[in-house]
PDB file of C-alpha atoms in Angstrom:
ATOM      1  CA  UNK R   1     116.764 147.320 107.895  1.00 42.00           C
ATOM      2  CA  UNK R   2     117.072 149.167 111.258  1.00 43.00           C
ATOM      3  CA  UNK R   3     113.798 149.379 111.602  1.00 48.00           C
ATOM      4  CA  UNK R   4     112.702 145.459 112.319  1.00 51.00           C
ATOM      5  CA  UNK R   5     115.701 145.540 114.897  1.00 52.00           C
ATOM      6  CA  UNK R   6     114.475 148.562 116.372  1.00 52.00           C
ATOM      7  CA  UNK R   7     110.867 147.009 116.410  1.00 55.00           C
ATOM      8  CA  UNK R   8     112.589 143.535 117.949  1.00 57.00           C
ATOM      9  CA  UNK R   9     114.140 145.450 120.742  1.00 54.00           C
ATOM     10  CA  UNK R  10     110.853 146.980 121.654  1.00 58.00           C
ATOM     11  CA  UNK R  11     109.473 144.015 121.625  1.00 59.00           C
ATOM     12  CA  UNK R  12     111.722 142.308 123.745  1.00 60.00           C
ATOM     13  CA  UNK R  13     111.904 145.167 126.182  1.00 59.00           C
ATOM     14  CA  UNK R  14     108.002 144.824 126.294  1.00 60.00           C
ATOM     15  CA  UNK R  15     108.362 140.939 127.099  1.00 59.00           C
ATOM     16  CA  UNK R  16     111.197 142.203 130.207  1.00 58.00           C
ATOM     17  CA  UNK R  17     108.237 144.182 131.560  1.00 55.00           C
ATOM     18  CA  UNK R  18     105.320 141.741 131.045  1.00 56.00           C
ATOM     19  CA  UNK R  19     107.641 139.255 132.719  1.00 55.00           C
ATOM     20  CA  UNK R  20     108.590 141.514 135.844  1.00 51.00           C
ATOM     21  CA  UNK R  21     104.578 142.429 136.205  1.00 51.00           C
ATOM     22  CA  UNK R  22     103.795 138.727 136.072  1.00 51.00           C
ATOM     23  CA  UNK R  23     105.795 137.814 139.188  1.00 49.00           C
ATOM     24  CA  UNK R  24     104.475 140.986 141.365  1.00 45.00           C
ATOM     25  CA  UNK R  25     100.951 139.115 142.420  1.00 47.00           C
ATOM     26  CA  UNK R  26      99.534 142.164 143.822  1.00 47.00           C
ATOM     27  CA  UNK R  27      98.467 143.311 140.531  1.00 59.00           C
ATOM     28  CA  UNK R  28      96.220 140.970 139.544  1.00 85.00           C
ATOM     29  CA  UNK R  29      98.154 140.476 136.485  1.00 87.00           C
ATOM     30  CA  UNK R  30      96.297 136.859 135.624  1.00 86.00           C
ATOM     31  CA  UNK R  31      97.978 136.423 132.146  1.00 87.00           C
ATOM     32  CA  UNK R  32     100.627 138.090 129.827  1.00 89.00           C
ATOM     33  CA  UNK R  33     101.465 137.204 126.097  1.00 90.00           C
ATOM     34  CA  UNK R  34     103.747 138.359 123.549  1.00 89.00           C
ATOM     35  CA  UNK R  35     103.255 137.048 120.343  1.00 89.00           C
ATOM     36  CA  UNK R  36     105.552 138.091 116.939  1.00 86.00           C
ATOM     37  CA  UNK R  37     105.085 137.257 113.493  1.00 83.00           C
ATOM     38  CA  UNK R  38     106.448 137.736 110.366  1.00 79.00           C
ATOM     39  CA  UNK R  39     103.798 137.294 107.104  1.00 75.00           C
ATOM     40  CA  UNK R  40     106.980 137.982 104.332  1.00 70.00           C
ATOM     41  CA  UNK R  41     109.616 140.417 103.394  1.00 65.00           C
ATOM     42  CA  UNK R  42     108.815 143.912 105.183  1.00 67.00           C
ATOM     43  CA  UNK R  43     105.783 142.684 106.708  1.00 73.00           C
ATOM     44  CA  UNK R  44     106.331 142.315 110.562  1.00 83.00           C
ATOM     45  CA  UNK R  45     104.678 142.486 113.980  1.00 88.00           C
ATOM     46  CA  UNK R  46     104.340 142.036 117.649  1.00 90.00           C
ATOM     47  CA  UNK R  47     101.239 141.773 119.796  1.00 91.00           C
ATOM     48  CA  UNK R  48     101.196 141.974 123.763  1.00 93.00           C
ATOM     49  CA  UNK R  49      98.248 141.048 125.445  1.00 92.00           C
ATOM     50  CA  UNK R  50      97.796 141.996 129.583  1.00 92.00           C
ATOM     51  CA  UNK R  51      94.628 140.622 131.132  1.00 90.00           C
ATOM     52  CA  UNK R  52      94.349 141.446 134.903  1.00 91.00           C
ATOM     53  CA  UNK R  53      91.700 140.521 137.632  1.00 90.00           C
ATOM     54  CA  UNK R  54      89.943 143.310 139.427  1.00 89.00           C
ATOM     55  CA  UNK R  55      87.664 141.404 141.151  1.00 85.00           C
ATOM     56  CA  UNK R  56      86.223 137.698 141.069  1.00 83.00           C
ATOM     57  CA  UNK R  57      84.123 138.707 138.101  1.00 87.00           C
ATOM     58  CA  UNK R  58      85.612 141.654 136.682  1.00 89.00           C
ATOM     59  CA  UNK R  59      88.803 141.819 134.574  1.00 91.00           C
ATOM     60  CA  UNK R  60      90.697 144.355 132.754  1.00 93.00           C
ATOM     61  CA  UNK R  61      92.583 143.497 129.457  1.00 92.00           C
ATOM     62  CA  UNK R  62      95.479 145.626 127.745  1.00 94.00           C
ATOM     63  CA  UNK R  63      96.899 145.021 123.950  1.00 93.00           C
ATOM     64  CA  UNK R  64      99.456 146.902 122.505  1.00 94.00           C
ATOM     65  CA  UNK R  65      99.993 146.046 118.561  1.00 92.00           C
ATOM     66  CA  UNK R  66     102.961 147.054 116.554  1.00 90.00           C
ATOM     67  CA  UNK R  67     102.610 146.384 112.692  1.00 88.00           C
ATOM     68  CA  UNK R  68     105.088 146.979 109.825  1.00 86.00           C
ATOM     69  CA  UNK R  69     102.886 146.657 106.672  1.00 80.00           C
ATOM     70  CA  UNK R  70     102.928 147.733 103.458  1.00 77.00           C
ATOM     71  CA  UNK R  71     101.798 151.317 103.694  1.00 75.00           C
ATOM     72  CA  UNK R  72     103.572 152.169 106.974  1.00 79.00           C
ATOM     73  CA  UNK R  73     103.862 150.850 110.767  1.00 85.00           C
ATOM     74  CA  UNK R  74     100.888 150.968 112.497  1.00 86.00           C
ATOM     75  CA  UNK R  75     100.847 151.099 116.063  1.00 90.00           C
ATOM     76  CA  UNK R  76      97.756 150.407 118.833  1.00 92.00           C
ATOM     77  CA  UNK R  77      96.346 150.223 121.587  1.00 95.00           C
ATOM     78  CA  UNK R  78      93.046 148.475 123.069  1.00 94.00           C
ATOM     79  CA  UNK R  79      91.493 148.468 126.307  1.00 96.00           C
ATOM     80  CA  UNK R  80      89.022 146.231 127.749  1.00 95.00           C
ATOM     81  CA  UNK R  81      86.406 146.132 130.898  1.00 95.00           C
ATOM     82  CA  UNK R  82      84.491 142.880 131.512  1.00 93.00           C
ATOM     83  CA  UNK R  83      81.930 141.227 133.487  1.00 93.00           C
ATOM     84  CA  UNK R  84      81.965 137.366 133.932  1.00 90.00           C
ATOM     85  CA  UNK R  85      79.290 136.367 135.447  1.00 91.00           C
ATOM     86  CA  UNK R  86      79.979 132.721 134.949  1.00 90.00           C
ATOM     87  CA  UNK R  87      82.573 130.242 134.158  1.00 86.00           C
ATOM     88  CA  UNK R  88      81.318 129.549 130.620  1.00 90.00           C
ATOM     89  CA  UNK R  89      80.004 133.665 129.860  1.00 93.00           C
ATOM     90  CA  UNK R  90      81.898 136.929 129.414  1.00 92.00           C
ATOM     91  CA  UNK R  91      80.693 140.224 128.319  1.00 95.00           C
ATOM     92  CA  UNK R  92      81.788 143.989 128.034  1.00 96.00           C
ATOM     93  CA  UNK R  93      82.975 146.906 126.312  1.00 96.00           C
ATOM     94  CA  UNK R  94      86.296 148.215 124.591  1.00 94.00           C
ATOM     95  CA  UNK R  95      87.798 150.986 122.685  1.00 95.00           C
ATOM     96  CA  UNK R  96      91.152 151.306 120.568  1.00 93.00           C
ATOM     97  CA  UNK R  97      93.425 153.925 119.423  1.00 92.00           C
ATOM     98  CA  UNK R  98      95.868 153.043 116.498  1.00 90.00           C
ATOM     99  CA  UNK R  99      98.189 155.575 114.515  1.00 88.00           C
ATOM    100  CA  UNK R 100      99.960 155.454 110.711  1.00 83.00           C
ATOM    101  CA  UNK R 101     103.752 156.044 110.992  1.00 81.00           C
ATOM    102  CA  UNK R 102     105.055 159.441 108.642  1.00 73.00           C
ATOM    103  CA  UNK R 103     101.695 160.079 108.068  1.00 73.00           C
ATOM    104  CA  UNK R 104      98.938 162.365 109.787  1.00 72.00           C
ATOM    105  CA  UNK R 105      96.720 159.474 110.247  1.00 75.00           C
ATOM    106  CA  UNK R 106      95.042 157.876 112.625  1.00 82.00           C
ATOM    107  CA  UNK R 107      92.056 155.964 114.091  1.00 84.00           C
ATOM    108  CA  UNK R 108      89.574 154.744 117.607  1.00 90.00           C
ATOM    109  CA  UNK R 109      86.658 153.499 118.325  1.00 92.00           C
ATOM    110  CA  UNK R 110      84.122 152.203 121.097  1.00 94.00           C
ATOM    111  CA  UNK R 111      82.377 148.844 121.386  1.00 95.00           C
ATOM    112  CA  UNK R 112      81.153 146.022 123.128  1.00 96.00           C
ATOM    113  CA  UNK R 113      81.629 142.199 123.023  1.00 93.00           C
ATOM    114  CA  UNK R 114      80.555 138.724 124.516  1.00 95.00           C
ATOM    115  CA  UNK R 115      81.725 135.206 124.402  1.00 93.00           C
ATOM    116  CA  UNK R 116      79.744 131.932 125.750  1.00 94.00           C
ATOM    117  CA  UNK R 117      81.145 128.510 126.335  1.00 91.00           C
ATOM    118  CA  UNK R 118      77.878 126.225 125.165  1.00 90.00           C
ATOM    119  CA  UNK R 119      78.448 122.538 124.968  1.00 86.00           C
ATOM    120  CA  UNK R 120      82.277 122.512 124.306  1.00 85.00           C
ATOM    121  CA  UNK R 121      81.578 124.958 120.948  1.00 91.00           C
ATOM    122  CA  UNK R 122      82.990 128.933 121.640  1.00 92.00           C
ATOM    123  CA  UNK R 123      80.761 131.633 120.244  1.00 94.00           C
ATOM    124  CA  UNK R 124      82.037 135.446 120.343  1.00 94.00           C
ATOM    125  CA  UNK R 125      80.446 138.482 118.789  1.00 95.00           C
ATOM    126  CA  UNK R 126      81.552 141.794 118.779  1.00 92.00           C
ATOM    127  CA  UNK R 127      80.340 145.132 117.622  1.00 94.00           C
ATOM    128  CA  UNK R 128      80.645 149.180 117.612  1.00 94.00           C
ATOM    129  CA  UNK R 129      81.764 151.988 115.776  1.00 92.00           C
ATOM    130  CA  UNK R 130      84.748 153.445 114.798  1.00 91.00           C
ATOM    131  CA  UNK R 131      86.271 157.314 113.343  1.00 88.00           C
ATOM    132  CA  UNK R 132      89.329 158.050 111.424  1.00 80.00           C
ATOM    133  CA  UNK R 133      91.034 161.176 110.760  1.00 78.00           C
ATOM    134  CA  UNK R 134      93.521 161.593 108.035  1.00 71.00           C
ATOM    135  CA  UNK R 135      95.375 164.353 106.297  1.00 64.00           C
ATOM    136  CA  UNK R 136      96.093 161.942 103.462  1.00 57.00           C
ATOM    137  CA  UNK R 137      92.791 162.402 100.701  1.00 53.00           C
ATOM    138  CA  UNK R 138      94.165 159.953  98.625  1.00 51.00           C
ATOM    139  CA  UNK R 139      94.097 157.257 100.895  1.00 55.00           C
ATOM    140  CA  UNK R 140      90.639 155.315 100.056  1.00 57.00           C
ATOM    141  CA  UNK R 141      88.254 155.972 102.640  1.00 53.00           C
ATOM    142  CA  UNK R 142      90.100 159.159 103.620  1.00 58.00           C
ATOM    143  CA  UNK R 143      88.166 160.645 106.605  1.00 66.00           C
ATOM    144  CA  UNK R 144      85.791 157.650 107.570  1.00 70.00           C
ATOM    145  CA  UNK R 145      82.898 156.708 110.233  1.00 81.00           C
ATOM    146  CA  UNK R 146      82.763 153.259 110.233  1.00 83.00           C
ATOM    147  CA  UNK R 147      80.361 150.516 111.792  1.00 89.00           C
ATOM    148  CA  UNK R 148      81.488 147.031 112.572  1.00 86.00           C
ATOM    149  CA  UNK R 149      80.224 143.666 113.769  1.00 94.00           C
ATOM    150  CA  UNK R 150      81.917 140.486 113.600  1.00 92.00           C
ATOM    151  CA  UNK R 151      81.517 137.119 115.566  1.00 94.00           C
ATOM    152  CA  UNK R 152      83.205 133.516 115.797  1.00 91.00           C
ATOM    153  CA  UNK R 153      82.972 129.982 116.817  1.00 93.00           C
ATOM    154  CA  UNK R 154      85.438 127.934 118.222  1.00 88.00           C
ATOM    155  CA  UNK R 155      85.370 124.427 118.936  1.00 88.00           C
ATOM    156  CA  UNK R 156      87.173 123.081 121.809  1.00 79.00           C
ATOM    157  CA  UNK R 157      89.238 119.959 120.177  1.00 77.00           C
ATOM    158  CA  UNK R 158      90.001 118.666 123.276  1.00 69.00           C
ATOM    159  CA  UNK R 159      93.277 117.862 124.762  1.00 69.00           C
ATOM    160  CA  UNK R 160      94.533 115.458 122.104  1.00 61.00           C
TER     161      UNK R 160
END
């Protein structure tokens, strides 16, 4: 039980800071968001996302990700570097470090993504590769090298 209040205080500490860095312009802290969710008993977590404007067409994007699931908390983080060369385009590259709670265990990786904006319809893809180390054999995969690709589409509903 002292864990999810532990994990809420965090959280809200985090939100403190996001809020403070939000107001200080010289930054170029363009957005912050904390988001928390709760999927059942034992199963909790908190996201904060940091995007911040280097120039007019670079930006700079910072996650942290707490989650309390079933075979421990896992905690990460992901960094971001993009180019937007137009309103409706962006494109770069990113790499994430995450770690198992109690456990010798953990996990990164490199990559790059894109997103367009064509006729109201989002399209994203993503792609890289990824290592983890762990001192646990039994867990499946174990010690794994791992290639990944995955894209989206989003519709823009519109206002209403």
């Amino acid at each position: 039980m002292a864990a999810p209040i532990s994990q809420f205080c965090l959280c809200l500490g985090l939100a403190s800071l996001a809020a403070d860095m939000a107001r200080a312009d010289n930054l170029g802290l363009r957005a912050a968001t904390l988001g928390l969710n709760s999927t059942g008993a034992d199963q909790n977590g908190a996201h904060l996302n940091l995007d911040y404007t280097i120039t007019a067409h670079n930006r700079f994007e910072l996650n942290f990700d707490l989650a309390d699931t079933e075979i421990g908390t896992i905690g990460g983080v992901r960094a971001g570097l993009y180019l937007i060369p137009a309103a409706d385009r962006r494109y770069g590259v990113f790499a994430y470090l995450a770690d198992l709670n109690n456990e010798s265990s953990r996990w990164g990786g490199l990559g790059i993504q894109g997103r367009r904006q064509i006729a109201g319809i989002g399209l994203g893809a993503f792609g890289g590769f990824g290592v983890r180390n762990s001192a646990m054999a039994t867990r499946p995969l174990g010690d794994a090298d791992v290639l990944f690709a995955d894209g989206e589409i989003r519709p823009d509903l519109g206002p209403s």
